[in-house]
Coordinates of N, CA and C in Angstrom, one line a residue:
M13 N 118.8 127.8 86.6 CA 118.1 127.3 85.7 C 116.5 127.4 85.5
P14 N 115.9 127.6 85.0 CA 114.4 127.4 84.8 C 114.2 126.2 84.4
D15 N 112.9 125.5 84.7 CA 112.5 124.4 84.6 C 111.0 124.0 84.4
A16 N 110.7 123.1 83.9 CA 109.2 122.9 83.3 C 108.2 124.0 84.3
E17 N 108.4 123.6 85.8 CA 107.4 123.8 86.2 C 107.6 125.5 86.3
D18 N 108.9 126.0 86.3 CA 109.0 127.2 86.4 C 107.8 127.8 85.0
V19 N 107.9 127.0 83.9 CA 107.3 127.5 82.5 C 105.9 127.4 82.8
R20 N 105.4 126.4 83.7 CA 104.0 126.5 84.0 C 103.4 127.7 84.5
R21 N 104.3 128.0 85.6 CA 104.1 129.0 86.7 C 104.0 129.9 86.4
I22 N 105.0 130.4 85.3 CA 105.1 131.7 84.3 C 104.1 131.9 83.3
A23 N 104.0 130.7 82.5 CA 102.2 130.5 81.3 C 101.2 131.4 82.3
L24 N 101.0 130.1 83.1 CA 99.7 130.6 84.0 C 99.4 132.2 84.6
S25 N 100.3 132.7 84.9 CA 100.1 133.6 85.4 C 100.0 134.8 84.7
L26 N 100.2 134.7 82.7 CA 99.9 135.7 82.3 C 98.2 135.6 82.0
P27 N 97.7 136.6 82.0 CA 96.3 136.6 81.5 C 95.3 136.2 80.8
D28 N 94.4 135.4 80.9 CA 93.8 134.5 80.0 C 94.4 133.3 79.7
T29 N 95.1 132.7 80.3 CA 95.9 131.5 80.1 C 95.8 130.3 80.5
T30 N 95.3 129.4 80.0 CA 94.7 128.0 80.1 C 95.9 127.0 79.4
E31 N 96.3 125.6 80.3 CA 96.9 124.8 80.1 C 96.3 123.4 79.5
K32 N 96.5 123.2 78.3 CA 96.0 122.0 77.7 C 97.2 121.0 77.2
I33 N 96.7 119.5 77.5 CA 97.4 118.5 76.3 C 97.3 118.6 75.3
A34 N 98.2 118.7 74.4 CA 97.9 118.4 72.9 C 99.1 117.7 72.6
W35 N 99.2 116.4 71.7 CA 100.1 115.9 70.8 C 101.0 115.5 72.2
S36 N 100.8 114.8 73.4 CA 101.0 114.4 74.6 C 102.0 115.7 75.0
M37 N 101.8 116.4 74.9 CA 102.1 117.8 75.9 C 101.8 118.6 76.1
P38 N 102.4 119.1 77.5 CA 101.4 120.3 77.8 C 101.6 121.8 76.7
T39 N 100.7 122.4 76.3 CA 100.4 123.5 75.5 C 99.8 124.6 76.7
F40 N 99.8 125.8 76.5 CA 99.7 126.8 76.6 C 98.9 127.8 76.1
R41 N 97.8 128.4 76.5 CA 97.1 128.9 75.2 C 96.3 130.2 76.1
V42 N 96.3 131.2 74.9 CA 96.0 132.8 75.7 C 94.3 133.1 74.8
A43 N 93.2 133.2 75.5 CA 92.0 132.9 74.6 C 91.7 131.9 73.7
G44 N 92.2 130.9 73.9 CA 92.3 129.7 73.0 C 93.2 129.3 71.8
K45 N 94.1 130.1 71.8 CA 95.1 130.3 70.9 C 96.7 129.9 71.6
M46 N 97.1 128.9 71.1 CA 98.6 128.7 71.5 C 99.5 129.6 71.5
F47 N 100.3 129.7 72.3 CA 101.8 130.6 72.5 C 102.7 129.6 73.1
A48 N 102.8 128.7 73.8 CA 103.6 127.6 74.3 C 103.5 126.4 74.2
T49 N 104.3 125.9 74.2 CA 104.5 124.1 74.3 C 106.1 123.8 75.2
L50 N 105.6 122.6 75.8 CA 106.9 122.0 76.4 C 107.1 120.7 76.3
P51 N 107.8 120.4 74.6 CA 108.4 119.1 73.7 C 109.3 119.1 74.6
E52 N 110.2 117.6 73.4 CA 111.3 117.5 74.4 C 111.4 116.6 75.7
A53 N 110.5 116.0 76.2 CA 110.8 115.7 78.0 C 110.2 117.0 78.4
E54 N 109.7 118.2 78.1 CA 110.0 119.0 79.3 C 111.0 119.8 79.7
T55 N 112.1 119.9 78.3 CA 113.2 120.3 78.5 C 113.7 121.5 77.8
S56 N 112.6 122.1 77.0 CA 112.5 122.8 76.0 C 111.1 123.4 76.0
I57 N 111.5 125.1 75.5 CA 109.9 125.6 75.4 C 110.2 125.8 73.6
A58 N 108.9 125.8 72.9 CA 108.6 126.1 71.5 C 107.7 127.2 71.9
V59 N 108.0 128.7 71.4 CA 107.2 129.6 71.4 C 106.3 130.4 70.1
R60 N 106.0 131.0 70.3 CA 105.7 132.0 68.6 C 106.8 132.9 68.5
C61 N 107.4 133.0 67.2 CA 108.3 134.3 67.1 C 108.5 134.3 65.6
P62 N 108.1 136.0 65.1 CA 107.9 136.2 63.6 C 109.4 135.5 63.2
K63 N 109.1 134.7 62.0 CA 110.6 134.1 61.0 C 111.7 135.0 60.9
E64 N 112.0 136.2 60.9 CA 113.0 137.2 60.5 C 113.5 136.9 62.1
E65 N 112.9 137.0 63.2 CA 113.8 137.4 64.6 C 113.9 135.8 64.6
R66 N 113.2 134.8 65.0 CA 113.6 133.7 65.2 C 114.9 133.1 64.4
D67 N 115.4 133.6 62.9 CA 116.6 133.5 62.3 C 117.8 133.8 62.8
E68 N 117.4 135.5 63.5 CA 118.6 136.1 63.9 C 118.6 135.5 65.2
L69 N 117.8 134.9 65.9 CA 118.4 134.0 67.4 C 119.1 133.0 67.2
V70 N 118.2 132.5 66.3 CA 119.2 131.0 66.1 C 120.3 131.2 65.6
L71 N 120.8 131.9 64.8 CA 122.1 132.3 64.4 C 122.9 133.2 65.7
A72 N 122.5 133.9 66.7 CA 122.9 134.6 67.3 C 123.6 133.4 68.6
E73 N 122.4 133.0 68.7 CA 122.6 131.9 70.0 C 122.2 130.6 69.7
P74 N 123.0 129.7 69.0 CA 122.4 128.3 68.6 C 122.4 127.3 69.6
G75 N 123.1 127.8 70.7 CA 123.1 127.1 71.5 C 121.9 126.6 72.5
K76 N 121.6 128.1 72.6 CA 120.1 128.4 73.4 C 118.6 127.8 72.2
F77 N 118.4 128.5 71.0 CA 117.4 128.6 70.6 C 117.8 127.4 68.9
W78 N 116.8 126.7 68.3 CA 116.7 126.4 67.1 C 115.3 126.4 66.6
I79 N 115.2 125.8 65.2 CA 114.0 125.4 64.6 C 113.8 124.1 64.3
A80 N 112.6 123.3 64.8 CA 112.3 122.1 64.7 C 112.0 122.0 63.5
D81 N 112.4 121.2 62.6 CA 111.9 120.8 61.1 C 110.7 121.0 61.2
H82 N 109.8 120.1 61.9 CA 108.2 120.3 61.5 C 108.0 121.8 61.4
E83 N 108.5 122.9 62.2 CA 108.0 124.0 62.3 C 108.9 125.2 61.3
A84 N 109.7 124.7 60.8 CA 110.4 125.2 59.5 C 109.5 126.2 58.9
G85 N 108.4 126.0 58.4 CA 107.4 127.0 57.8 C 106.6 127.9 58.6
F86 N 106.7 127.5 59.9 CA 105.8 128.5 60.8 C 106.5 129.6 61.9
A87 N 106.0 130.1 62.2 CA 106.7 131.3 63.2 C 107.0 130.7 64.7
W88 N 107.5 130.1 64.6 CA 108.3 129.4 65.8 C 109.5 128.9 66.2
V89 N 109.6 128.9 67.4 CA 111.0 128.9 68.1 C 111.4 128.0 69.0
R90 N 112.2 127.4 69.3 CA 112.5 126.5 70.5 C 113.5 127.2 71.0
A91 N 113.6 127.1 72.8 CA 114.8 127.1 73.6 C 114.8 126.4 74.6
R92 N 116.2 126.2 74.6 CA 116.7 125.0 76.0 C 116.6 125.9 76.9
L93 N 115.7 125.0 77.9 CA 115.3 125.5 79.5 C 116.9 125.8 80.3
A94 N 117.8 125.0 79.9 CA 118.9 124.7 80.7 C 120.2 125.7 79.9
A95 N 119.8 126.4 78.9 CA 120.5 127.5 78.4 C 120.1 129.1 79.0
L96 N 118.9 129.2 79.2 CA 118.3 130.2 79.5 C 119.2 130.8 81.0
E97 N 119.1 132.3 80.8 CA 119.9 132.8 82.1 C 118.9 132.3 83.3
D98 N 118.0 133.0 83.3 CA 117.3 132.9 84.6 C 115.7 133.1 84.4
E99 N 115.2 133.2 85.3 CA 113.8 133.2 85.3 C 113.1 134.7 84.6
D100 N 113.6 135.8 85.0 CA 113.8 136.9 83.9 C 113.4 136.6 82.5
E101 N 114.6 136.0 82.0 CA 114.7 135.4 80.9 C 113.5 134.5 80.1
L102 N 113.1 133.9 80.6 CA 112.0 132.8 80.6 C 110.3 133.9 80.4
H103 N 110.7 134.6 81.6 CA 109.3 135.6 81.1 C 108.7 136.0 80.6
A104 N 110.3 136.9 79.5 CA 110.2 137.7 78.6 C 109.8 136.7 77.3
I105 N 110.3 135.7 77.5 CA 110.1 135.0 76.4 C 108.9 134.2 76.2
L106 N 108.3 134.2 77.1 CA 106.6 133.7 77.3 C 105.8 134.9 77.1
A107 N 106.2 136.2 78.0 CA 105.2 137.2 77.6 C 105.6 137.8 76.1
D108 N 106.4 137.5 75.6 CA 106.4 138.2 73.8 C 105.7 137.1 73.0
S109 N 105.8 135.9 73.4 CA 105.1 134.5 72.9 C 103.7 135.2 73.3
W110 N 102.7 135.2 74.4 CA 101.6 135.6 74.5 C 101.0 136.8 73.6
R111 N 102.0 137.9 73.8 CA 101.2 138.7 73.2 C 101.1 138.7 71.9
Q112 N 102.1 138.0 71.0 CA 101.6 137.5 69.6 C 100.5 136.8 69.5
A113 N 100.1 136.1 70.3 CA 98.8 135.2 70.5 C 97.7 136.1 70.8
A114 N 97.7 136.4 71.6 CA 96.9 137.5 72.6 C 95.6 138.7 71.6
P115 N 94.2 137.8 71.7 CA 93.6 139.0 70.9 C 94.1 140.8 71.1
P116 N 93.8 141.0 70.4 CA 94.3 143.1 70.7 C 93.8 143.5 71.7
R117 N 92.4 143.3 72.1 CA 91.7 143.9 73.5 C 92.2 143.5 74.6
L118 N 92.5 142.1 74.5 CA 93.6 141.7 75.9 C 95.0 142.0 76.2
A119 N 95.3 142.1 75.2 CA 97.2 142.8 74.7 C 97.0 144.3 75.1
E120 N 95.9 144.7 74.8 CA 95.8 146.3 75.2 C 95.7 146.9 76.1
A121 N 94.7 145.4 77.3 CA 94.3 145.8 78.4 C 95.7 145.3 80.0
H122 N 96.6 144.9 79.4 CA 97.5 144.5 79.9 C 98.8 145.2 79.3
P123 N 99.0 146.8 79.2 CA 100.6 147.2 78.6 C 101.5 147.4 79.4
E124 N 101.5 146.4 80.5 CA 102.7 146.1 81.3 C 103.3 145.2 80.6
L125 N 102.9 144.1 80.1 CA 103.3 143.2 79.1 C 104.3 143.6 77.5
G126 N 103.9 145.0 77.5 CA 104.9 145.5 76.3 C 104.1 145.2 75.0
L127 N 104.6 145.2 73.9 CA 104.0 145.6 72.7 C 104.7 144.0 72.1
P128 N 104.0 143.6 71.1 CA 104.7 142.2 70.4 C 105.7 142.6 69.6
S129 N 106.5 141.4 69.9 CA 107.8 141.7 68.7 C 107.3 142.3 67.0
G130 N 107.9 142.7 66.4 CA 107.5 143.7 64.9 C 106.5 144.9 65.6
N131 N 106.1 145.1 66.6 CA 105.5 146.3 66.4 C 106.5 147.4 67.2

């Protein structure tokens, strides 16, 4: 089961990523744009996710994904770290969110990270 240190290590391994405390929690940013946070006492992550996809995720796996009330109008979803299968799944979730926030030139420079959701 991945934990907050795994989130930190994987997020910071993604190109041009920095960590910054905001709203009293760790946030991860690419080129200054936030793509992940560690809310709920670092037991979950919040990541970018197109609204259509996030609704499908929540319906398909409600024990793993949910939408925080204050994020309902935004393209973000939460994932419980304890419900993730392994670090590979965590990496895939973080990389997908990173691609959505990364400037096109940076995302294009790292094709090994794939295409953003919806593309």
